[in-house]
PDB file of C-alpha atoms in Angstrom:
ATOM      1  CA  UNK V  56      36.947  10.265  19.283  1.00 86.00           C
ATOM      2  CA  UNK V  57      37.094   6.416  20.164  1.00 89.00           C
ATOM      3  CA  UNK V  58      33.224   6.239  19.550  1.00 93.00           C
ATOM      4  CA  UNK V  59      34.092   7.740  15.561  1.00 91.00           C
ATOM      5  CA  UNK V  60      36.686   5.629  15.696  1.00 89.00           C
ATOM      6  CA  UNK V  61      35.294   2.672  15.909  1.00 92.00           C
ATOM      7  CA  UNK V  62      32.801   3.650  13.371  1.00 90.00           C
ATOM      8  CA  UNK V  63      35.036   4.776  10.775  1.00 91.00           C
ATOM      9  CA  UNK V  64      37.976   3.260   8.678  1.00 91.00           C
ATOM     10  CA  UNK V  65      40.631   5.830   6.788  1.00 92.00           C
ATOM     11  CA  UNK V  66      43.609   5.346   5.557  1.00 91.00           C
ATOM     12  CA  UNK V  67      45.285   8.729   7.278  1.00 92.00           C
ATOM     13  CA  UNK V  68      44.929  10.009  10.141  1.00 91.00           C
ATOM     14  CA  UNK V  69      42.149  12.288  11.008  1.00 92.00           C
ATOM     15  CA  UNK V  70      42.440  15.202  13.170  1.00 91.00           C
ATOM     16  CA  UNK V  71      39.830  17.703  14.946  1.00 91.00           C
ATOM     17  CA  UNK V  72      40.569  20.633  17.053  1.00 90.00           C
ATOM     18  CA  UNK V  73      37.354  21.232  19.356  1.00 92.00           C
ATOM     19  CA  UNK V  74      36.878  24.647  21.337  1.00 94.00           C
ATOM     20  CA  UNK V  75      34.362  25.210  24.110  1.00 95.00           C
ATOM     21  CA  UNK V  76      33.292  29.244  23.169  1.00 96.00           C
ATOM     22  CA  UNK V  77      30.473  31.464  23.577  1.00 96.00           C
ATOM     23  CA  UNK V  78      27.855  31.095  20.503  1.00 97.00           C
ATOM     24  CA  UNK V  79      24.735  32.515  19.429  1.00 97.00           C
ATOM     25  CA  UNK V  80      22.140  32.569  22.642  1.00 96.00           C
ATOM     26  CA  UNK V  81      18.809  33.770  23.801  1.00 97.00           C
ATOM     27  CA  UNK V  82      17.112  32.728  26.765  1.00 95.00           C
ATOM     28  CA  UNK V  83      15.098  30.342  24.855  1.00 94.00           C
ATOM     29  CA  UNK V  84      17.095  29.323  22.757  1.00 94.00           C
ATOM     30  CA  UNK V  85      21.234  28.786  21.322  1.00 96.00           C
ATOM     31  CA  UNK V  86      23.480  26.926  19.044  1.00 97.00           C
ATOM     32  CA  UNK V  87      24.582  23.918  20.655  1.00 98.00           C
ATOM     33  CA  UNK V  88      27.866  23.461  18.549  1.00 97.00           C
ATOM     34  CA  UNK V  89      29.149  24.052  14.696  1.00 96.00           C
ATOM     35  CA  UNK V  90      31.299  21.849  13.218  1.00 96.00           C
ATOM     36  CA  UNK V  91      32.985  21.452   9.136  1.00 94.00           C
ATOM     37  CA  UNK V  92      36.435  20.647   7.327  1.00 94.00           C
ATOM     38  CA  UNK V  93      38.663  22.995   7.468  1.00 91.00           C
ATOM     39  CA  UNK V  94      38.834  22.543   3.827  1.00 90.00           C
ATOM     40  CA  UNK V  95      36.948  21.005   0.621  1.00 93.00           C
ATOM     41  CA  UNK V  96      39.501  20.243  -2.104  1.00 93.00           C
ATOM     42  CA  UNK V  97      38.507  19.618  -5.504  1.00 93.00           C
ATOM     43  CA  UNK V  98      41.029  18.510  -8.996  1.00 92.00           C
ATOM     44  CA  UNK V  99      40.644  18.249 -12.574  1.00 92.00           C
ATOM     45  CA  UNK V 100      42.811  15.337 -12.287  1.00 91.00           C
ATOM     46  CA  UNK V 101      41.780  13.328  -8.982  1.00 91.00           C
ATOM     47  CA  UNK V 102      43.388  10.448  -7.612  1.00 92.00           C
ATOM     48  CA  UNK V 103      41.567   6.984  -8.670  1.00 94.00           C
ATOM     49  CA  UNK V 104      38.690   6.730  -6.806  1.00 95.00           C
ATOM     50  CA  UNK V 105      37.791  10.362  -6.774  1.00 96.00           C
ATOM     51  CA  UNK V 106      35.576  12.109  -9.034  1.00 96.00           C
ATOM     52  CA  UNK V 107      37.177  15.115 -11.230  1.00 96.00           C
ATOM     53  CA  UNK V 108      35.873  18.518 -10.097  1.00 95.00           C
ATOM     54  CA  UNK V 109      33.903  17.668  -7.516  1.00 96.00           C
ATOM     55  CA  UNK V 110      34.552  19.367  -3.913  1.00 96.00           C
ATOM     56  CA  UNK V 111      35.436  16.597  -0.875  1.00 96.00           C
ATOM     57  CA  UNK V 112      35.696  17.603   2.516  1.00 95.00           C
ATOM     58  CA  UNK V 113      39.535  17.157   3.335  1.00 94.00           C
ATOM     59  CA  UNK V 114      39.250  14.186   5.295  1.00 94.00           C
ATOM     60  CA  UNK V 115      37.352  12.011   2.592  1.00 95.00           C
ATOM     61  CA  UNK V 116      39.809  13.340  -0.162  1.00 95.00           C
ATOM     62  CA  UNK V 117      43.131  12.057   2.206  1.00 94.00           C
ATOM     63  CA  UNK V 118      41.821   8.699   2.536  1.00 95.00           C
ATOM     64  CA  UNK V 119      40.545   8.363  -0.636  1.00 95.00           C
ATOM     65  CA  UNK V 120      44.045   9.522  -2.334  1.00 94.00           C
ATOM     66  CA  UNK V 121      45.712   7.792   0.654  1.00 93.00           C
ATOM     67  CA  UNK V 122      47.740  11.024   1.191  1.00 90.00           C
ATOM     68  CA  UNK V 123      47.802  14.119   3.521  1.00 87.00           C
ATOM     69  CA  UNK V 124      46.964  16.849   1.534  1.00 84.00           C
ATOM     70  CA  UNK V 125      47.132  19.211   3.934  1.00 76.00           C
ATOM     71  CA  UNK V 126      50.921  18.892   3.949  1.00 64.00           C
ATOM     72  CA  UNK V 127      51.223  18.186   0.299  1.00 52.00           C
ATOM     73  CA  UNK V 128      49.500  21.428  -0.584  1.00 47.00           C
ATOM     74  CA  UNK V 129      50.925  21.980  -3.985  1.00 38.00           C
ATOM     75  CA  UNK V 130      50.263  18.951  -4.824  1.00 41.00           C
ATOM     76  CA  UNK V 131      46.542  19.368  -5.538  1.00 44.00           C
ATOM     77  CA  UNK V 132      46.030  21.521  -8.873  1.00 40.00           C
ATOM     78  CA  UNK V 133      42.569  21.792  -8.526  1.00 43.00           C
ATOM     79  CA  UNK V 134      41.298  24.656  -5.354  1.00 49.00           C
ATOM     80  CA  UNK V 135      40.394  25.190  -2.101  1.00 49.00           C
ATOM     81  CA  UNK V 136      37.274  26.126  -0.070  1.00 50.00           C
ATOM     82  CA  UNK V 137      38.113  27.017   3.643  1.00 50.00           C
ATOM     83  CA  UNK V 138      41.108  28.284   5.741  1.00 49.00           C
ATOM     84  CA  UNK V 139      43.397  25.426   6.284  1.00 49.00           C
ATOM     85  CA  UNK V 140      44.760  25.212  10.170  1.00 53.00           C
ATOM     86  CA  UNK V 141      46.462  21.716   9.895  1.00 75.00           C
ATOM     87  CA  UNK V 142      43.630  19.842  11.289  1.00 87.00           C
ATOM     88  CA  UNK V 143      40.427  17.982   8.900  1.00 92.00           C
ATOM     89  CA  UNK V 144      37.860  19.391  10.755  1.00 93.00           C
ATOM     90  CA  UNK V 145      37.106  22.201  13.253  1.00 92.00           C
ATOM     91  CA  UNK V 146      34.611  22.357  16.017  1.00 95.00           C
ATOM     92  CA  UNK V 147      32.929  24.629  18.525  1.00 96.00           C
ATOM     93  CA  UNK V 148      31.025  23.978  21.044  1.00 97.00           C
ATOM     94  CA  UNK V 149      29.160  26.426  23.327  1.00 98.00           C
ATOM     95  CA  UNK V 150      30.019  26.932  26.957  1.00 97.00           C
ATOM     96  CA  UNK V 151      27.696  29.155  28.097  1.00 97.00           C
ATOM     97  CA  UNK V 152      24.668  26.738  27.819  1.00 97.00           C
ATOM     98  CA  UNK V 153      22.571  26.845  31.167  1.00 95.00           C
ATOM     99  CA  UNK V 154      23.794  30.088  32.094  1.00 95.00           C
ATOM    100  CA  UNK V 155      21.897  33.190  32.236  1.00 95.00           C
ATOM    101  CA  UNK V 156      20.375  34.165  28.981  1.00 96.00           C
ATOM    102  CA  UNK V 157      21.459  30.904  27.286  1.00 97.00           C
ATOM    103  CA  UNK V 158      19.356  28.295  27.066  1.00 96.00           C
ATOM    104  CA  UNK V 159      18.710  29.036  30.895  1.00 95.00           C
ATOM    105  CA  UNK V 160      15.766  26.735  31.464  1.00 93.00           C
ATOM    106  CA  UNK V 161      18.356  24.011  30.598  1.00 96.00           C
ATOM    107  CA  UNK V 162      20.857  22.604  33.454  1.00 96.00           C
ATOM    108  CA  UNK V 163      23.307  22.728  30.809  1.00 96.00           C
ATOM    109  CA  UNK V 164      26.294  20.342  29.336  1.00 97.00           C
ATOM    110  CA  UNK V 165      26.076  16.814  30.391  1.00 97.00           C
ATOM    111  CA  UNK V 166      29.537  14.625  29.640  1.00 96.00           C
ATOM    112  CA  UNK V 167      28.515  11.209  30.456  1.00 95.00           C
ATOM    113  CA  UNK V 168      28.134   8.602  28.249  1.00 94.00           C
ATOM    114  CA  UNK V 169      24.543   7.498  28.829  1.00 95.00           C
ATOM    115  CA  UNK V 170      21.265   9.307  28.692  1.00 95.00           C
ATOM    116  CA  UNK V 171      21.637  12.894  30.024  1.00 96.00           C
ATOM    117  CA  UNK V 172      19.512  13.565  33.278  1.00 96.00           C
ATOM    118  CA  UNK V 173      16.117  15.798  33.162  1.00 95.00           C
ATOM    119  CA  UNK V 174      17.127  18.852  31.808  1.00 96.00           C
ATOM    120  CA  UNK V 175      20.395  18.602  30.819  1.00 97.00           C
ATOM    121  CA  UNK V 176      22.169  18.511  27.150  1.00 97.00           C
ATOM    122  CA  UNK V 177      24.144  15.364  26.145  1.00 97.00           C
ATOM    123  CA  UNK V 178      27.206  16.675  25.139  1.00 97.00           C
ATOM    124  CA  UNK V 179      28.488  13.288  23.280  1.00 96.00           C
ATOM    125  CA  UNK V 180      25.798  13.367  21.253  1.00 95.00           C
ATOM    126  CA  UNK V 181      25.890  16.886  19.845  1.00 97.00           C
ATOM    127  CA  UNK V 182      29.631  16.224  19.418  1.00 96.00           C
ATOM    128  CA  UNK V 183      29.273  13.036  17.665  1.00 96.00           C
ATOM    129  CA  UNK V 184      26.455  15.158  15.184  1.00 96.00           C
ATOM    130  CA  UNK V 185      28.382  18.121  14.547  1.00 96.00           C
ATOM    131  CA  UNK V 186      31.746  15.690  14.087  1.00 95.00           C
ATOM    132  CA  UNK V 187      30.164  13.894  10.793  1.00 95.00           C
ATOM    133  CA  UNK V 188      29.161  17.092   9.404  1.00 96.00           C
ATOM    134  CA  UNK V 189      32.944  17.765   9.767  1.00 94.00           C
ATOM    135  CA  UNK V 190      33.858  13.903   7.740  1.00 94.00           C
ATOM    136  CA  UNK V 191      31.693  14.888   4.901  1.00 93.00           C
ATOM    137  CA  UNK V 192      27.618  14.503   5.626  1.00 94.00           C
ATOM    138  CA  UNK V 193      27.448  18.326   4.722  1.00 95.00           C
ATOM    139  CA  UNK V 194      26.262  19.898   1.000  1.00 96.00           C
ATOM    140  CA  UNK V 195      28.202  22.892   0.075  1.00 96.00           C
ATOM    141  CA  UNK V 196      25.248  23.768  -2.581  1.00 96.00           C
ATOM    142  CA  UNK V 197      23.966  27.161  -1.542  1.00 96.00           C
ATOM    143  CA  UNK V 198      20.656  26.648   1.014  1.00 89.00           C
ATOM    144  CA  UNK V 199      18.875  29.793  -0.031  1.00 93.00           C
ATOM    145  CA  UNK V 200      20.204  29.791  -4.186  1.00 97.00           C
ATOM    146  CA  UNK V 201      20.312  26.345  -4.666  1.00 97.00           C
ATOM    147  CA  UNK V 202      24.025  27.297  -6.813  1.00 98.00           C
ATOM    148  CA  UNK V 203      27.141  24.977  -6.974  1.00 97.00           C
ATOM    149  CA  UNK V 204      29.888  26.306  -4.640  1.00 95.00           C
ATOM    150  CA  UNK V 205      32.496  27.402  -7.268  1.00 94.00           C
ATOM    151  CA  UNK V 206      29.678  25.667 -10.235  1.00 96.00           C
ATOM    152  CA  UNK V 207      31.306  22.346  -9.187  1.00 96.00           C
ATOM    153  CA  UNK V 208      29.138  19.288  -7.439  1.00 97.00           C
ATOM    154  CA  UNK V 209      30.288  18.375  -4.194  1.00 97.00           C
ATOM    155  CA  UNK V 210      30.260  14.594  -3.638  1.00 97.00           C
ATOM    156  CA  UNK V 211      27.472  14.859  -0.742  1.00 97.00           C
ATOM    157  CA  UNK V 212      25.391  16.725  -2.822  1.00 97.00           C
ATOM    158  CA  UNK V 213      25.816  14.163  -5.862  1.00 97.00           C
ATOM    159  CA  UNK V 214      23.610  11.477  -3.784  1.00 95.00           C
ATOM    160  CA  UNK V 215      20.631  14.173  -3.138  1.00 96.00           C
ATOM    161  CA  UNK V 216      18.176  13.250  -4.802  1.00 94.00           C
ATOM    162  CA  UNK V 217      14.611  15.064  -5.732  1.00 95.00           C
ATOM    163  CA  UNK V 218      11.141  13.402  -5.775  1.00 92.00           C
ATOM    164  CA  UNK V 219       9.512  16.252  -7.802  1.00 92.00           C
ATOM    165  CA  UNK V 220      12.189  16.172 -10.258  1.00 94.00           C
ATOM    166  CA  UNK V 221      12.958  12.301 -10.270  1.00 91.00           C
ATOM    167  CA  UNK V 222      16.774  13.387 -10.958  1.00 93.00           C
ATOM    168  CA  UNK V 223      19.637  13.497  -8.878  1.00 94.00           C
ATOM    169  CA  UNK V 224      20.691  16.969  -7.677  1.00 97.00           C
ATOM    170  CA  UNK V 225      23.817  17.371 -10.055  1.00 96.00           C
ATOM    171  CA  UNK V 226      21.370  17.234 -13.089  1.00 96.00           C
ATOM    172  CA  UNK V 227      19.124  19.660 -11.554  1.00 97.00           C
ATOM    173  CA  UNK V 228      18.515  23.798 -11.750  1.00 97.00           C
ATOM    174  CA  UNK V 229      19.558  26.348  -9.103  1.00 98.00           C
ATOM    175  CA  UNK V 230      15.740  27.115  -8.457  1.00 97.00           C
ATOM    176  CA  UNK V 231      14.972  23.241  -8.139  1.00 97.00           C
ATOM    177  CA  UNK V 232      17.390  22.475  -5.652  1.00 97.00           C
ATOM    178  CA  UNK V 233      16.513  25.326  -3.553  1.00 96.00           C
ATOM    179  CA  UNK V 234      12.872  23.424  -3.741  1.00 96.00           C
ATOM    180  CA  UNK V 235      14.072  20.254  -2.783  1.00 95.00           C
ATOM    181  CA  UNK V 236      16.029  21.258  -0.071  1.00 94.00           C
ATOM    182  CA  UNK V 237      12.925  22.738   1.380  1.00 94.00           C
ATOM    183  CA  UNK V 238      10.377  20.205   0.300  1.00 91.00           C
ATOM    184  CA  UNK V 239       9.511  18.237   3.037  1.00 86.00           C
ATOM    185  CA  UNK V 240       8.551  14.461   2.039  1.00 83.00           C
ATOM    186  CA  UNK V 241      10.668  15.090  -1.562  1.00 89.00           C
ATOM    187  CA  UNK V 242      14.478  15.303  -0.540  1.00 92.00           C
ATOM    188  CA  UNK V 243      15.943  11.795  -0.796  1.00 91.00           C
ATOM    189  CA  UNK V 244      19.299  10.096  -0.228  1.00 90.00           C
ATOM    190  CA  UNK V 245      20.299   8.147  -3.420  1.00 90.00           C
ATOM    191  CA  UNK V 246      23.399   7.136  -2.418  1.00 88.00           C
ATOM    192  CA  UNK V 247      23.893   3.382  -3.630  1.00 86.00           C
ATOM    193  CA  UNK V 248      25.560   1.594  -0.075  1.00 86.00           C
ATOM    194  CA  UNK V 249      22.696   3.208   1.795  1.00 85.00           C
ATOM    195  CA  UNK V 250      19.973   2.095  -0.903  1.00 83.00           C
ATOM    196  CA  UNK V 251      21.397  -1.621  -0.991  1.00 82.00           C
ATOM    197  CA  UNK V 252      20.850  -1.748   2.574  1.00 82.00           C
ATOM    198  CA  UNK V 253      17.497   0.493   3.344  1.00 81.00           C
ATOM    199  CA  UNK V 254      15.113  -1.967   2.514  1.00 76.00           C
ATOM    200  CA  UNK V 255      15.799  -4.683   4.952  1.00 79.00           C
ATOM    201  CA  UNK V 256      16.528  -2.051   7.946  1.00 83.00           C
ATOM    202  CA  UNK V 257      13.912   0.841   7.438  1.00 81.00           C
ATOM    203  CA  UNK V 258      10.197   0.234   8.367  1.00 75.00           C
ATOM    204  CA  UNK V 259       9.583   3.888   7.365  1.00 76.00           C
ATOM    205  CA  UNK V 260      11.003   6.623   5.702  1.00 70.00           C
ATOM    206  CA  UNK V 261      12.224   4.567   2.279  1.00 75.00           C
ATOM    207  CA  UNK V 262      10.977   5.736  -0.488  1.00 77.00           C
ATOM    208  CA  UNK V 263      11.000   2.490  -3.110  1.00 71.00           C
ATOM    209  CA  UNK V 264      11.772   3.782  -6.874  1.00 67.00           C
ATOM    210  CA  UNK V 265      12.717   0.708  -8.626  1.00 65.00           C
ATOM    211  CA  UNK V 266      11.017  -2.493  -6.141  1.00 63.00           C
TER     212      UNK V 266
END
């Protein structure tokens, strides 16, 4: 938490509930963790700085508005996507890793701070992965349909971007994002902080549309 902290700025307070549970495992193989908002919220009438029907994860929205919504529920007039619980984001994380017929080659959970050992699992880092998927790094666009959740954008989504197409995903078909999603080399990040920044940090992996 001090680690996202540090890293992020918002104007309410942000709250996760994290469970250590049994998920999906083979012998060769498991989920490490899952992690999302507890709710997207999206209004025909946002708050300045929002964009009208278009689905934020809850987190993003509060600070944004500068306002719990979670406890101002009837305040938003636009809809939900999740089960509310109080908290921005939900996590689980698997505690049967290492054990027979989970992962069992593995030595399991390490909870240090610095590089696990041989054969162990740095817990931090899945944590600190599956936690940003729960602040908003997440599309709500279907994977296998390539359809608008609710035929709204969501605001990840709105910075996707498509090589083939040369068009953001909001202008795109169904069928096309399901193609750029899978495409390889053609999926892009268009998002304008990260693109006024790429070129004088990435040596590779920037894909240079206007010079």
């Amino acid at each position: 938490a001090e680690i996202l902290a540090d890293s992020v700025s918002s104007s309410q307070v942000i709250i996760m509930d994290a469970t250590l549970t049994g998920l999906a495992c083979s012998a060769g193989s498991a989920t490490l963790g899952s992690a999302g908002a507890t709710v997207s919220l999206h209004n025909p009438s946002a708050p300045a700085g929002l964009i009208n029907n278009t689905w934020y994860p809850v987190g993003l929205y509060n600070d944004i508005s500068n306002s719990d919504q979670l406890s101002a529920a009837d305040d938003i007039s636009g809809g939900y996507s999740g089960n509310g619980t109080g908290s921005d984001i939900n996590s689980r994380f698997n505690s049967n890793i290492g054990q027979a017929g989970c992962l069992q080659s593995s030595n399991g959970w390490y909870y240090g701070f610095d590089a696990p050992p041989s054969n162990y699992i740095g817990f931090t880092t899945v944590l600190l992965h599956e936690a940003t998927h729960g602040l908003g790094f997440a599309s709500l666009t279907s994977a296998s349909t390539g359809a608008k959740n609710g035929g709204l954008d969501d605001i990840f989504s709105n910075n996707l971007y498509s090589l083939a197409a040369g068009a953001s995903w909001p202008a795109l078909s169904d069928g096309q994002r399901a193609a750029s999603a899978i495409s390889g080399t053609g999926l892009l990040w268009n998002g304008s902080n990260v693109n006024n920044q790429a070129i004088g940090i990435l040596s590779a992996g920037f894909h240079d549309a206007d010079s």
